[in-house]
Amino acid sequence: MTLRNASRKPMPAGLGWHPYFPRHQGVELSFAASAVWLNGSDSLPHERLPVPPQWDFARRRALGHVGLDNCFEGWHRQASVHWPQAGVGVEMTAQEGLDHLVVFTPPAPQDFIAVEPVSHLNNAINLPVPQAHGIVVLGPGQNMTRTLRMSIRLDGSGAIV
């Protein structure tokens, strides 16, 4: 994905993907991160903490209904969603510059989840130093490019589709 500043003035920029996946019984999630932002009453990040055990998906495990709508930092830019009953999974590998991962797991009975590699912390544009949270300032005519690879894996075969 590429964003180009076609104006004559500098502009703040950020990019990200927001893939949604079906939440079938037993869906599993895997990604490693060093920190997570807790949301305030306005549903925007306000406090950065180490990842608590209940939100630690460094080892693939059942997602359940943990109720996340949070931005993770220090993730290794690799995540997977796996449906063991169907024998299929999706692996995501993000390029440097997609240094945040938003995970959205709405409460039941919602039937979807989202695992979202993004360049910046939610609401970073409104923080005192947006660039410290992933926002990039593009000069006139400059581009920002970020790459995400998504692969489908079939259990047992190792096949990538």
Tab-separated table of C-alpha atoms in Angstrom:
chain	number	residue	atom	x	y	z
A	1	MET	CA	0.000	0.000	0.000
A	2	THR	CA	1.366	3.416	-0.921
A	3	LEU	CA	0.232	6.867	0.146
A	4	ARG	CA	1.510	9.919	-1.736
A	5	ASN	CA	1.386	13.507	-0.546
A	6	ALA	CA	0.178	15.340	-3.660
A	7	SER	CA	-0.137	18.669	-1.856
A	8	ARG	CA	2.371	21.491	-1.575
A	9	LYS	CA	2.508	21.241	2.207
A	10	PRO	CA	3.787	18.560	4.605
A	11	MET	CA	1.127	16.173	5.866
A	12	PRO	CA	0.950	13.603	8.664
A	13	ALA	CA	0.438	10.060	7.411
A	14	GLY	CA	-0.262	6.541	8.593
A	15	LEU	CA	-1.276	3.292	6.901
A	16	GLY	CA	-2.773	0.016	7.957
A	17	TRP	CA	-4.820	-3.020	7.082
A	18	HIS	CA	-8.013	-3.960	8.862
A	19	PRO	CA	-8.770	-7.587	7.923
A	20	TYR	CA	-11.725	-9.217	9.622
A	21	PHE	CA	-11.950	-12.968	10.100
A	22	PRO	CA	-14.809	-15.332	11.025
A	23	ARG	CA	-14.978	-16.232	14.700
A	24	HIS	CA	-15.722	-19.938	14.520
A	25	GLN	CA	-15.661	-22.102	17.598
A	26	GLY	CA	-12.082	-22.739	18.632
A	27	VAL	CA	-10.424	-19.977	16.578
A	28	GLU	CA	-6.820	-19.521	17.716
A	29	LEU	CA	-4.565	-16.482	17.627
A	30	SER	CA	-0.805	-16.066	17.760
A	31	PHE	CA	1.419	-12.978	17.919
A	32	ALA	CA	4.122	-11.743	20.281
A	33	ALA	CA	4.219	-8.167	21.574
A	34	SER	CA	6.080	-6.331	24.329
A	35	ALA	CA	3.407	-3.802	25.309
A	36	VAL	CA	-0.269	-2.968	24.998
A	37	TRP	CA	-2.139	0.300	25.272
A	38	LEU	CA	-5.109	0.338	27.636
A	39	ASN	CA	-8.054	2.422	26.522
A	40	GLY	CA	-9.643	5.191	28.521
A	41	SER	CA	-13.362	5.880	28.877
A	42	ASP	CA	-13.250	7.461	25.385
A	43	SER	CA	-12.065	4.102	23.911
A	44	LEU	CA	-8.731	5.684	22.925
A	45	PRO	CA	-5.288	4.549	24.138
A	46	HIS	CA	-4.148	6.283	27.316
A	47	GLU	CA	-1.741	3.989	29.178
A	48	ARG	CA	1.064	1.733	27.890
A	49	LEU	CA	1.733	-1.437	29.924
A	50	PRO	CA	3.515	-4.770	29.509
A	51	VAL	CA	1.171	-7.349	27.962
A	52	PRO	CA	-0.824	-9.010	30.782
A	53	PRO	CA	-1.010	-12.839	30.829
A	54	GLN	CA	-4.649	-12.953	29.694
A	55	TRP	CA	-3.692	-11.019	26.519
A	56	ASP	CA	-0.440	-12.869	25.840
A	57	PHE	CA	-0.686	-14.742	22.542
A	58	ALA	CA	3.032	-15.408	22.078
A	59	ARG	CA	2.064	-19.084	21.827
A	60	ARG	CA	-0.912	-19.940	19.666
A	61	ARG	CA	-3.968	-20.445	21.827
A	62	ALA	CA	-7.732	-20.293	21.684
A	63	LEU	CA	-8.969	-16.747	21.466
A	64	GLY	CA	-12.150	-17.208	23.447
A	65	HIS	CA	-13.900	-13.960	24.340
A	66	VAL	CA	-11.082	-11.872	25.825
A	67	GLY	CA	-12.803	-8.637	24.768
A	68	LEU	CA	-9.903	-6.814	23.120
A	69	ASP	CA	-10.002	-3.542	21.236
A	70	ASN	CA	-6.407	-2.584	21.920
A	71	CYS	CA	-3.217	-1.566	20.170
A	72	PHE	CA	-0.105	-3.681	20.789
A	73	GLU	CA	3.463	-2.406	20.357
A	74	GLY	CA	6.721	-4.228	19.911
A	75	TRP	CA	5.074	-7.050	18.015
A	76	HIS	CA	7.370	-9.163	15.872
A	77	ARG	CA	5.365	-8.296	12.746
A	78	GLN	CA	4.094	-11.871	12.468
A	79	ALA	CA	0.636	-13.029	13.472
A	80	SER	CA	-1.593	-15.970	12.694
A	81	VAL	CA	-5.254	-16.814	12.954
A	82	HIS	CA	-6.000	-20.535	12.962
A	83	TRP	CA	-9.200	-22.579	12.757
A	84	PRO	CA	-8.163	-26.047	14.009
A	85	GLN	CA	-11.534	-27.665	13.259
A	86	ALA	CA	-11.293	-26.562	9.620
A	87	GLY	CA	-7.575	-27.306	9.327
A	88	VAL	CA	-6.771	-23.881	7.914
A	89	GLY	CA	-4.997	-20.742	9.043
A	90	VAL	CA	-3.945	-17.293	7.882
A	91	GLU	CA	-0.422	-16.056	8.485
A	92	MET	CA	0.427	-12.364	8.324
A	93	THR	CA	3.943	-10.983	7.922
A	94	ALA	CA	4.297	-7.217	8.035
A	95	GLN	CA	7.125	-5.049	6.757
A	96	GLU	CA	9.082	-2.770	9.068
A	97	GLY	CA	7.049	0.367	9.605
A	98	LEU	CA	3.906	-1.553	10.516
A	99	ASP	CA	4.987	-1.560	14.135
A	100	HIS	CA	1.585	-1.636	15.821
A	101	LEU	CA	-1.067	-4.350	15.876
A	102	VAL	CA	-4.684	-3.628	16.748
A	103	VAL	CA	-6.627	-6.682	17.904
A	104	PHE	CA	-10.413	-6.414	18.045
A	105	THR	CA	-12.413	-9.249	19.574
A	106	PRO	CA	-15.914	-7.961	20.227
A	107	PRO	CA	-18.050	-9.676	22.844
A	108	ALA	CA	-20.410	-12.525	22.009
A	109	PRO	CA	-22.545	-12.942	19.997
A	110	GLN	CA	-20.392	-11.131	17.414
A	111	ASP	CA	-19.056	-13.647	14.902
A	112	PHE	CA	-15.846	-11.935	13.765
A	113	ILE	CA	-12.443	-10.746	14.949
A	114	ALA	CA	-9.949	-8.312	13.453
A	115	VAL	CA	-6.154	-8.507	13.530
A	116	GLU	CA	-4.883	-5.216	12.119
A	117	PRO	CA	-1.231	-4.379	11.314
A	118	VAL	CA	-0.886	-0.582	11.305
A	119	SER	CA	1.888	1.984	11.202
A	120	HIS	CA	0.813	3.985	14.222
A	121	LEU	CA	-0.954	3.997	17.563
A	122	ASN	CA	-4.675	4.748	17.408
A	123	ASN	CA	-5.204	8.498	17.824
A	124	ALA	CA	-1.456	9.202	17.523
A	125	ILE	CA	-2.216	12.282	15.438
A	126	ASN	CA	-3.699	13.938	18.542
A	127	LEU	CA	-0.794	13.161	20.875
A	128	PRO	CA	1.893	15.770	21.697
A	129	VAL	CA	4.540	14.039	19.506
A	130	PRO	CA	2.694	11.993	16.850
A	131	GLN	CA	5.966	10.822	15.258
A	132	ALA	CA	6.891	9.066	18.522
A	133	HIS	CA	3.870	6.817	17.950
A	134	GLY	CA	4.357	5.926	14.277
A	135	ILE	CA	2.977	8.935	12.391
A	136	VAL	CA	5.212	9.939	9.473
A	137	VAL	CA	5.320	13.470	8.075
A	138	LEU	CA	5.436	13.355	4.277
A	139	GLY	CA	6.841	16.331	2.433
A	140	PRO	CA	5.308	17.482	-0.847
A	141	GLY	CA	5.582	14.701	-3.422
A	142	GLN	CA	6.847	12.112	-0.928
A	143	ASN	CA	5.480	8.568	-0.660
A	144	MET	CA	4.974	6.198	2.235
A	145	THR	CA	4.843	2.491	1.332
A	146	ARG	CA	4.085	-0.409	3.668
A	147	THR	CA	3.769	-4.086	2.788
A	148	LEU	CA	1.757	-6.892	4.384
A	149	ARG	CA	1.816	-10.490	3.204
A	150	MET	CA	-1.115	-12.754	4.052
A	151	SER	CA	-0.827	-16.492	3.382
A	152	ILE	CA	-3.307	-19.310	3.845
A	153	ARG	CA	-1.931	-22.501	5.396
A	154	LEU	CA	-3.588	-25.889	5.188
A	155	ASP	CA	-2.888	-28.173	8.180
A	156	GLY	CA	-0.879	-31.250	7.474
A	157	SER	CA	0.168	-30.271	3.981
A	158	GLY	CA	2.238	-27.207	4.814
A	159	ALA	CA	0.762	-25.756	1.636
A	160	ILE	CA	0.545	-22.035	1.179
A	161	VAL	CA	-2.343	-20.927	-1.001
